[in-house]
CSV table of C-alpha atoms and ligand atoms in Angstrom, one decimal:
chain,number,residue,atom,x,y,z
A,1,MET,CA,20.9,13.3,8.0
A,2,LYS,CA,22.3,13.9,11.4
A,3,GLY,CA,24.2,11.9,14.0
A,4,VAL,CA,26.3,8.8,13.9
A,5,LEU,CA,25.4,6.4,11.2
A,6,ASP,CA,24.1,3.0,12.4
A,7,PHE,CA,21.9,0.9,10.1
A,8,SER,CA,21.3,-2.5,8.4
A,9,HIS,CA,19.9,-2.7,4.9
A,10,GLN,CA,18.8,-5.7,2.9
A,11,SER,CA,18.1,-5.5,-0.8
A,12,ARG,CA,15.4,-7.9,-1.9
A,13,PRO,CA,15.5,-9.8,-5.2
A,14,VAL,CA,12.6,-8.2,-7.1
A,15,ARG,CA,13.0,-7.6,-10.8
A,16,VAL,CA,11.0,-4.5,-12.0
A,17,VAL,CA,10.0,-3.6,-15.5
A,18,PHE,CA,8.3,-0.2,-15.9
A,19,ARG,CA,6.9,0.8,-19.3
A,20,SER,CA,3.7,1.8,-21.1
A,21,GLY,CA,2.2,-1.4,-22.5
A,22,ALA,CA,4.4,-3.7,-20.3
A,23,ALA,CA,1.4,-5.7,-18.9
A,24,THR,CA,1.0,-7.5,-22.2
A,25,ASN,CA,4.4,-6.9,-23.9
A,26,ALA,CA,6.7,-7.6,-21.0
A,27,THR,CA,4.9,-10.1,-18.8
A,28,PRO,CA,5.5,-13.1,-21.1
A,29,GLY,CA,9.2,-12.4,-21.3
A,30,GLU,CA,9.4,-12.0,-17.5
A,31,ALA,CA,7.7,-15.4,-17.0
A,32,ALA,CA,10.0,-17.1,-19.5
A,33,ALA,CA,13.1,-15.6,-17.8
A,34,LEU,CA,11.9,-17.1,-14.5
A,35,GLY,CA,11.4,-20.5,-16.2
A,36,LEU,CA,7.6,-20.4,-15.6
A,37,ARG,CA,5.5,-22.2,-18.2
A,38,ARG,CA,2.2,-22.9,-16.5
A,39,LEU,CA,0.9,-19.7,-15.0
A,40,LEU,CA,-2.4,-19.1,-13.2
A,41,VAL,CA,-3.6,-15.5,-13.6
A,42,VAL,CA,-5.5,-14.2,-10.6
A,43,CYS,CA,-7.6,-11.0,-10.4
A,44,GLY,CA,-10.8,-9.4,-9.0
A,45,SER,CA,-14.0,-9.6,-10.9
A,46,ARG,CA,-13.8,-5.9,-11.9
A,47,GLY,CA,-10.3,-6.3,-13.3
A,48,ALA,CA,-11.0,-9.5,-15.3
A,49,ALA,CA,-10.8,-7.8,-18.7
A,50,THR,CA,-7.3,-6.5,-18.0
A,51,ALA,CA,-6.3,-9.9,-16.6
A,52,ARG,CA,-7.7,-11.6,-19.7
A,53,ALA,CA,-5.4,-9.4,-21.9
A,54,VAL,CA,-2.4,-10.5,-19.8
A,55,ALA,CA,-3.6,-14.1,-20.0
A,56,ASP,CA,-3.9,-13.9,-23.8
A,57,ALA,CA,-0.5,-12.4,-24.1
A,58,LEU,CA,1.0,-15.3,-22.1
A,59,GLY,CA,-0.6,-17.7,-24.6
A,60,PRO,CA,0.2,-21.3,-23.9
A,61,ALA,CA,2.1,-20.3,-20.7
A,62,CYS,CA,-1.3,-19.4,-19.1
A,63,VAL,CA,-3.2,-22.4,-17.7
A,64,GLY,CA,-6.1,-20.5,-16.2
A,65,LEU,CA,-7.7,-17.3,-15.1
A,66,HIS,CA,-9.2,-17.0,-11.6
A,67,ASP,CA,-11.2,-13.9,-10.8
A,68,GLY,CA,-11.9,-14.6,-7.1
A,69,ALA,CA,-9.9,-11.8,-5.4
A,70,ARG,CA,-11.8,-10.0,-2.6
A,71,MET,CA,-10.9,-7.2,-0.3
A,72,HIS,CA,-8.6,-8.3,2.6
A,73,VAL,CA,-8.2,-11.9,1.2
A,74,PRO,CA,-10.8,-14.0,3.0
A,75,VAL,CA,-9.4,-17.5,3.7
A,76,GLU,CA,-12.3,-19.0,1.6
A,77,ALA,CA,-11.1,-17.0,-1.4
A,78,ALA,CA,-7.5,-18.1,-0.8
A,79,ASP,CA,-8.7,-21.8,-0.6
A,80,ARG,CA,-10.5,-21.5,-3.9
A,81,ALA,CA,-7.5,-19.9,-5.6
A,82,VAL,CA,-5.1,-22.5,-4.3
A,83,GLU,CA,-7.5,-25.2,-5.5
A,84,ALA,CA,-7.6,-23.6,-9.0
A,85,ALA,CA,-3.7,-23.4,-9.1
A,86,ARG,CA,-3.5,-27.1,-8.1
A,87,ALA,CA,-6.2,-28.2,-10.5
A,88,ALA,CA,-4.5,-26.4,-13.4
A,89,GLY,CA,-1.1,-27.8,-12.5
A,90,ALA,CA,0.3,-24.3,-12.3
A,91,ASP,CA,4.0,-23.7,-11.7
A,92,GLY,CA,3.5,-20.0,-11.0
A,93,CYS,CA,1.0,-17.3,-10.4
A,94,VAL,CA,0.5,-13.8,-12.0
A,95,ALA,CA,-1.6,-11.4,-9.9
A,96,VAL,CA,-3.1,-8.6,-11.9
A,97,GLY,CA,-4.9,-5.7,-10.2
A,98,GLY,CA,-4.8,-3.8,-6.9
A,99,GLY,CA,-3.7,-4.9,-3.4
A,100,SER,CA,-6.6,-7.3,-3.1
A,101,SER,CA,-5.6,-9.2,-6.3
A,102,ILE,CA,-1.9,-9.2,-5.3
A,103,GLY,CA,-2.9,-10.3,-1.8
A,104,LEU,CA,-4.7,-13.3,-3.3
A,105,GLY,CA,-1.6,-14.1,-5.4
A,106,LYS,CA,0.5,-14.0,-2.2
A,107,ALA,CA,-1.9,-16.4,-0.5
A,108,VAL,CA,-1.4,-18.8,-3.3
A,109,ALA,CA,2.4,-18.4,-3.1
A,110,LEU,CA,2.3,-18.8,0.7
A,111,ARG,CA,0.3,-22.0,0.6
A,112,THR,CA,1.8,-23.7,-2.4
A,113,GLY,CA,5.4,-22.2,-2.7
A,114,LEU,CA,4.7,-21.2,-6.3
A,115,SER,CA,6.6,-18.2,-7.7
A,116,LEU,CA,4.5,-15.0,-7.9
A,117,MET,CA,4.6,-12.2,-10.5
A,118,ALA,CA,2.6,-9.0,-10.0
A,119,VAL,CA,1.1,-6.6,-12.5
A,120,PRO,CA,-0.3,-3.8,-10.2
A,121,SER,CA,-3.2,-1.5,-11.2
A,122,THR,CA,-3.3,0.8,-8.1
A,123,TYR,CA,-0.7,2.6,-6.0
A,124,ALA,CA,-1.1,0.4,-2.8
A,125,GLY,CA,2.4,-1.1,-3.0
A,126,SER,CA,1.8,-4.7,-2.0
A,127,GLU,CA,3.8,-5.9,-5.0
A,128,MET,CA,7.1,-4.7,-3.4
A,129,THR,CA,6.6,-6.4,0.0
A,130,PRO,CA,7.0,-9.8,1.5
A,131,VAL,CA,3.9,-9.2,3.7
A,132,TRP,CA,0.8,-11.4,3.3
A,133,GLY,CA,-2.6,-10.9,4.9
A,134,LEU,CA,-5.5,-13.4,5.3
A,135,THR,CA,-8.9,-12.7,6.9
A,136,GLU,CA,-10.7,-15.4,8.9
A,137,HIS,CA,-13.8,-14.9,11.1
A,138,GLY,CA,-13.5,-11.1,10.6
A,139,VAL,CA,-9.9,-11.0,11.9
A,140,LYS,CA,-7.1,-10.1,9.5
A,141,ARG,CA,-3.7,-11.8,10.2
A,142,THR,CA,-0.6,-10.6,8.5
A,143,GLY,CA,2.9,-12.0,8.3
A,144,ARG,CA,6.2,-11.8,6.4
A,145,ASP,CA,7.5,-14.6,4.2
A,146,PRO,CA,10.0,-14.2,1.4
A,147,VAL,CA,8.0,-16.7,-0.7
A,148,VAL,CA,5.2,-14.1,-1.2
A,149,LEU,CA,7.5,-11.4,-2.5
A,150,PRO,CA,6.8,-11.2,-6.3
A,151,ARG,CA,9.9,-12.4,-8.3
A,152,SER,CA,9.0,-9.9,-11.0
A,153,VAL,CA,6.8,-6.8,-11.0
A,154,VAL,CA,5.5,-5.4,-14.2
A,155,TYR,CA,4.5,-1.7,-13.9
A,156,ASP,CA,2.3,-0.6,-16.8
A,157,PRO,CA,1.0,3.0,-16.3
A,158,ASP,CA,-1.7,2.3,-19.0
A,159,LEU,CA,-3.5,0.0,-16.5
A,160,THR,CA,-4.0,2.9,-14.1
A,161,LEU,CA,-5.7,5.1,-16.7
A,162,SER,CA,-9.0,3.6,-15.7
A,163,LEU,CA,-8.5,4.2,-11.9
A,164,PRO,CA,-11.1,6.7,-11.0
A,165,VAL,CA,-9.7,10.1,-9.7
A,166,PRO,CA,-11.0,9.7,-6.1
A,167,LEU,CA,-9.4,6.3,-5.8
A,168,SER,CA,-6.2,7.5,-7.6
A,169,VAL,CA,-5.9,10.3,-5.0
A,170,THR,CA,-6.5,8.1,-1.9
A,171,SER,CA,-4.5,5.2,-3.3
A,172,GLY,CA,-1.6,7.7,-3.9
A,173,ILE,CA,-1.8,9.1,-0.4
A,174,ASN,CA,-1.9,5.5,0.9
A,175,ALA,CA,1.4,5.1,-0.9
A,176,ILE,CA,2.8,8.3,0.7
A,177,ALA,CA,1.9,6.8,4.1
A,178,HIS,CA,4.3,4.0,3.5
A,179,ALA,CA,7.2,6.4,2.8
A,180,VAL,CA,6.3,8.6,5.7
A,181,GLU,CA,6.4,5.8,8.2
A,182,ALA,CA,9.6,4.3,6.6
A,183,LEU,CA,11.3,7.7,7.3
A,184,TYR,CA,11.0,7.1,11.1
A,185,ALA,CA,11.0,3.3,11.1
A,186,PRO,CA,13.6,1.7,13.5
A,187,ASP,CA,15.0,-0.3,10.6
A,188,THR,CA,15.2,2.5,8.0
A,189,SER,CA,18.5,3.2,6.3
A,190,PRO,CA,20.1,6.1,4.4
A,191,LEU,CA,19.0,4.4,1.1
A,192,ILE,CA,15.4,4.1,2.2
A,193,ASP,CA,15.4,7.7,3.4
A,194,LEU,CA,16.4,8.8,-0.2
A,195,ILE,CA,13.7,6.5,-1.7
A,196,ALA,CA,11.0,7.7,0.7
A,197,GLU,CA,11.6,11.4,0.2
A,198,GLU,CA,11.7,11.0,-3.6
A,199,GLY,CA,8.6,8.7,-3.4
A,200,VAL,CA,6.6,11.4,-1.5
A,201,ARG,CA,7.9,14.1,-4.0
A,202,ALA,CA,6.9,12.0,-7.0
A,203,MET,CA,3.5,11.0,-5.8
A,204,ALA,CA,2.5,14.4,-4.4
A,205,GLY,CA,3.7,16.1,-7.6
A,206,ALA,CA,1.8,13.6,-9.8
A,207,LEU,CA,-1.6,13.5,-8.0
A,208,PRO,CA,-2.8,17.0,-9.0
A,209,ALA,CA,-1.8,16.3,-12.6
A,210,VAL,CA,-3.7,13.0,-12.5
A,211,ALA,CA,-6.7,14.7,-11.0
A,212,ALA,CA,-6.6,17.4,-13.7
A,213,ASP,CA,-6.1,15.0,-16.6
A,214,PRO,CA,-6.7,11.3,-15.6
A,215,GLU,CA,-5.8,10.3,-19.2
A,216,SER,CA,-2.3,11.8,-19.0
A,217,LYS,CA,0.1,9.0,-19.5
A,218,GLU,CA,2.9,11.2,-18.2
A,219,ALA,CA,1.1,12.0,-15.0
A,220,ARG,CA,0.0,8.4,-14.5
A,221,GLY,CA,3.6,7.3,-15.1
A,222,ARG,CA,4.9,9.7,-12.4
A,223,ALA,CA,2.3,8.5,-9.9
A,224,LEU,CA,3.1,4.8,-10.6
A,225,TYR,CA,6.8,5.6,-10.3
A,226,GLY,CA,6.0,7.2,-6.9
A,227,ALA,CA,4.0,4.1,-5.9
A,228,TRP,CA,7.0,1.8,-6.8
A,229,LEU,CA,9.3,3.9,-4.5
A,230,CYS,CA,6.8,4.1,-1.7
A,231,GLY,CA,6.0,0.4,-1.9
A,232,SER,CA,9.8,-0.3,-1.8
A,233,CYS,CA,9.9,1.6,1.5
A,234,LEU,CA,7.0,-0.5,2.9
A,235,GLY,CA,8.7,-3.7,2.0
A,236,ALA,CA,12.0,-2.7,3.6
A,237,THR,CA,10.9,-1.3,6.9
A,238,THR,CA,8.5,-1.8,9.9
A,239,MET,CA,5.5,0.4,10.0
A,240,GLY,CA,4.3,2.3,13.1
A,241,LEU,CA,1.2,4.0,14.6
A,242,HIS,CA,-0.3,5.1,11.3
A,243,HIS,CA,-0.5,1.6,9.8
A,244,LYS,CA,-1.6,0.1,13.1
A,245,LEU,CA,-4.5,2.5,13.4
A,246,CYS,CA,-5.5,2.0,9.8
A,247,HIS,CA,-5.3,-1.8,10.2
A,248,VAL,CA,-7.7,-1.6,13.2
A,249,LEU,CA,-10.0,0.7,11.4
A,250,GLY,CA,-10.1,-1.5,8.3
A,251,GLY,CA,-10.0,-4.9,10.0
A,252,THR,CA,-12.5,-4.3,12.9
A,253,PHE,CA,-14.6,-1.4,11.7
A,254,ASN,CA,-14.5,-2.3,7.9
A,255,LEU,CA,-13.5,1.2,6.9
A,256,PRO,CA,-12.2,1.5,3.2
A,257,HIS,CA,-8.4,1.0,3.0
A,258,ALA,CA,-7.0,3.9,0.9
A,259,GLU,CA,-9.6,6.5,2.1
A,260,THR,CA,-8.8,5.6,5.8
A,261,HIS,CA,-5.0,6.1,5.2
A,262,THR,CA,-5.7,9.4,3.5
A,263,VAL,CA,-7.8,10.8,6.4
A,264,VAL,CA,-5.6,9.5,9.2
A,265,LEU,CA,-2.1,10.3,7.8
A,266,PRO,CA,-1.9,14.0,8.7
A,267,TYR,CA,-2.8,13.3,12.3
A,268,THR,CA,-0.4,10.4,12.8
A,269,LEU,CA,2.4,12.4,11.3
A,270,ALA,CA,1.5,15.4,13.5
A,271,TYR,CA,1.5,13.1,16.5
A,272,ASN,CA,5.0,11.7,15.6
A,273,ALA,CA,6.6,14.8,14.2
A,274,LEU,CA,8.2,16.1,17.4
A,275,ALA,CA,9.7,12.7,18.1
A,276,ALA,CA,10.9,12.3,14.5
A,277,PRO,CA,11.9,15.8,13.3
A,278,ASP,CA,14.2,14.5,10.5
A,279,ALA,CA,11.4,12.4,9.0
A,280,SER,CA,9.0,15.3,9.3
A,281,ALA,CA,11.5,17.7,7.7
A,282,ALA,CA,12.0,15.2,4.8
A,283,VAL,CA,8.3,15.0,4.1
A,284,ALA,CA,8.0,18.8,4.3
A,285,ARG,CA,10.9,19.1,1.8
A,286,ALA,CA,9.2,16.6,-0.5
A,287,LEU,CA,6.0,18.6,-0.4
A,288,ASP,CA,7.8,21.9,-0.7
A,289,ALA,CA,6.1,23.1,2.5
A,290,THR,CA,7.1,24.1,6.1
A,291,ASP,CA,4.5,22.1,8.0
A,292,ALA,CA,4.3,18.5,6.6
A,293,PRO,CA,1.0,17.3,8.3
A,294,ARG,CA,-0.9,20.5,7.2
A,295,ALA,CA,0.5,20.2,3.7
A,296,LEU,CA,-0.6,16.6,3.4
A,297,LYS,CA,-4.1,17.5,4.6
A,298,ALA,CA,-4.2,20.4,2.2
A,299,LEU,CA,-3.1,18.2,-0.7
A,300,ALA,CA,-5.8,15.6,0.1
A,301,GLU,CA,-8.5,18.2,0.5
A,302,ARG,CA,-7.6,20.2,-2.6
A,303,LEU,CA,-8.0,16.9,-4.6
A,304,GLY,CA,-11.4,16.2,-3.1
A,305,ALA,CA,-10.5,13.4,-0.7
A,306,PRO,CA,-12.6,12.5,2.3
A,307,ARG,CA,-11.7,14.7,5.3
A,308,THR,CA,-12.9,12.8,8.4
A,309,LEU,CA,-13.4,9.3,9.8
A,310,ALA,CA,-17.0,10.3,10.4
A,311,GLU,CA,-17.5,10.7,6.6
A,312,LEU,CA,-16.1,7.2,6.2
A,313,GLY,CA,-18.8,5.8,8.4
A,314,LEU,CA,-17.0,5.4,11.8
A,315,LYS,CA,-19.3,5.9,14.8
A,316,GLU,CA,-18.2,8.2,17.6
A,317,ALA,CA,-18.9,5.3,20.0
A,318,ASP,CA,-16.3,3.2,18.2
A,319,LEU,CA,-13.4,5.6,18.9
A,320,ALA,CA,-12.6,4.2,22.3
A,321,GLU,CA,-12.6,0.6,21.1
A,322,ALA,CA,-10.4,1.5,18.1
A,323,ALA,CA,-8.0,3.3,20.5
A,324,ALA,CA,-7.9,0.4,22.9
A,325,GLN,CA,-7.2,-2.1,20.1
A,326,THR,CA,-4.4,0.1,18.7
A,327,ALA,CA,-2.7,0.7,22.1
A,328,GLY,CA,-3.0,-3.0,23.0
A,329,GLN,CA,-0.7,-4.0,20.1
A,330,ALA,CA,3.1,-4.1,20.0
A,331,TYR,CA,4.6,-2.0,17.2
A,332,ALA,CA,7.5,0.3,16.7
A,333,ASN,CA,6.8,4.0,16.8
A,334,PRO,CA,9.0,7.0,17.4
A,335,ARG,CA,6.7,8.3,20.2
A,336,SER,CA,5.0,6.1,22.8
A,337,VAL,CA,1.3,5.7,22.4
A,338,THR,CA,-1.1,5.2,25.3
A,339,ALA,CA,-4.8,4.4,24.8
A,340,ALA,CA,-5.5,8.1,25.6
A,341,ASP,CA,-3.0,9.2,23.0
A,342,ALA,CA,-4.5,6.9,20.3
A,343,LEU,CA,-7.9,8.2,21.2
A,344,ALA,CA,-6.7,11.8,20.8
A,345,VAL,CA,-5.3,11.0,17.3
A,346,LEU,CA,-8.5,9.1,16.3
A,347,ARG,CA,-10.8,11.8,17.6
A,348,ALA,CA,-8.9,14.5,15.7
A,349,ALA,CA,-9.2,12.4,12.5
A,350,TYR,CA,-12.8,11.8,13.3
A,351,GLU,CA,-13.5,15.5,13.5
A,352,GLY,CA,-11.1,16.6,10.8
A,353,GLY,CA,-9.6,19.7,12.6
A,354,PRO,CA,-6.1,21.0,12.1
A,355,PRO,CA,-3.5,18.2,12.5
A,356,GLU,CA,-1.5,19.3,15.6
A,357,PHE,CA,-0.6,17.7,18.9
A,358,PRO,CA,1.4,19.2,21.7
A,359,ALA,CA,4.7,17.5,22.8
A,360,ALA,CA,4.4,14.7,25.3
B,401,NAD,P1,-8.2,-3.1,-4.2
B,401,NAD,O1,-7.2,-4.0,-4.8
B,401,NAD,O2,-9.3,-3.7,-3.4
B,401,NAD,O3,-8.8,-2.2,-5.3
B,401,NAD,C1,-9.8,-1.2,-5.0
B,401,NAD,C2,-10.9,-1.1,-6.0
B,401,NAD,O4,-10.3,-0.6,-7.2
B,401,NAD,C3,-11.4,-2.5,-6.4
B,401,NAD,O5,-12.8,-2.4,-6.6
B,401,NAD,C4,-10.7,-2.8,-7.7
B,401,NAD,O6,-11.5,-3.6,-8.6
B,401,NAD,C5,-10.6,-1.4,-8.3
B,401,NAD,N1,-9.5,-1.2,-9.2
B,401,NAD,C6,-8.2,-1.6,-9.1
B,401,NAD,N2,-7.4,-1.2,-10.1
B,401,NAD,C7,-8.2,-0.5,-10.9
B,401,NAD,C8,-8.0,0.2,-12.1
B,401,NAD,N3,-6.8,0.3,-12.7
B,401,NAD,N4,-9.1,0.8,-12.7
B,401,NAD,C9,-10.3,0.7,-12.1
B,401,NAD,N5,-10.6,0.1,-11.0
B,401,NAD,C10,-9.5,-0.5,-10.4
B,401,NAD,O7,-7.5,-2.0,-3.2
B,401,NAD,P2,-6.0,-1.4,-3.1
B,401,NAD,O8,-6.1,-0.1,-2.4
B,401,NAD,O9,-5.2,-1.5,-4.3
B,401,NAD,O10,-5.4,-2.5,-2.0
B,401,NAD,C11,-5.9,-2.6,-0.7
B,401,NAD,C12,-5.6,-4.0,-0.1
B,401,NAD,O11,-4.3,-4.3,-0.3
B,401,NAD,C13,-5.9,-4.0,1.3
B,401,NAD,O12,-6.5,-5.2,1.6
B,401,NAD,C14,-4.6,-3.9,2.0
B,401,NAD,O13,-4.5,-4.4,3.2
B,401,NAD,C15,-3.7,-4.6,0.9
B,401,NAD,N6,-2.3,-4.2,0.9
B,401,NAD,C16,-1.4,-5.1,1.3
B,401,NAD,C17,0.0,-4.8,1.3
B,401,NAD,C18,1.0,-5.8,1.6
B,401,NAD,O14,2.2,-5.4,1.7
B,401,NAD,N7,0.6,-7.0,1.9
B,401,NAD,C19,0.3,-3.5,0.9
B,401,NAD,C20,-0.6,-2.5,0.5
B,401,NAD,C21,-2.0,-2.9,0.6
């Protein structure tokens, strides 16, 4: 760290339990400690068996299981979950699954004020943030509200054993993206810097081990530990160009969330690196490399991740519109971004060449 220290930091009141088997053996105790006795469990249809196990462990403290989570939380899905919570007389909600399930739990908390608990099964990190998202008429709105921050997060690496290797890799790099942007966020702090660098180190170290042996509880535990750290960075800071680009690509062009983050991250970091040399150096240290963007790209490619936005289905004709939408939004970024700059980053990610940009 260089220069004169100047920061604000707010700790958020999330309790975290991290242990193999915790989904079923810790969730009931966490609910009881919060005084919650009538919980609605929410999940996606593919995660219903895991959510059922959590519901069974809660016993009489579970008043229903609702498996209506959908990608990007359509308002209709939120309406149905809120209705299920009200009909069951729930006094709290437990979201079991990836970012889509936790997003649905957040929508319930936002609309009803009910306390939320989260049992994550991917590395997306939503469980550590007060950020909600809702999609209506194809437009995704997001906002911050402390009521959607889970009161208790139960990390159980066993839940991630079933996460397919390709999704593990891209979800893990999605997590790394949170830490990377936290390192150059305007509201970062020395504490977040430490968490971010360790988060990148933990996740980047774990992913090759997960890919080599997806059943390894040790590797899964290291990856989920990295996800916790990276998610904590996301919850504490304001994201920049990278998250804006991915939001546009996912929201308007329907590109898949984790894969898009994976393809774009080396390019956004390369674009920002000269304006954020300390952040870039921290990522390089965490990756044990000299060139952070190239090392990120090499890690993703070595683990078989998609390499280009073209592979993800983006049309070349969409690049200009995506660039215009990105440049048209207000967000914090260490380097200013014109529509031409955003187009250059997008085109590079579309083509998949080396991640490098000259200084402004
Ligand atoms: P997801 O929740 O949609 O899960 C992706 C797929 O993986 C789904 O088909 C799901 O059924 C499956 N899956 C999840 N866990 C599994 C497991 N353990 N084994 C097998 N399959 C499993 O996707 P995600 O990447 O976790 O989350 C992305 C969503 O979360 C996006 O909508 C994104 O905007 C949102 N998000 C929000 C925040 C926030 O702070 N609000 C943070 C990160 C992500």
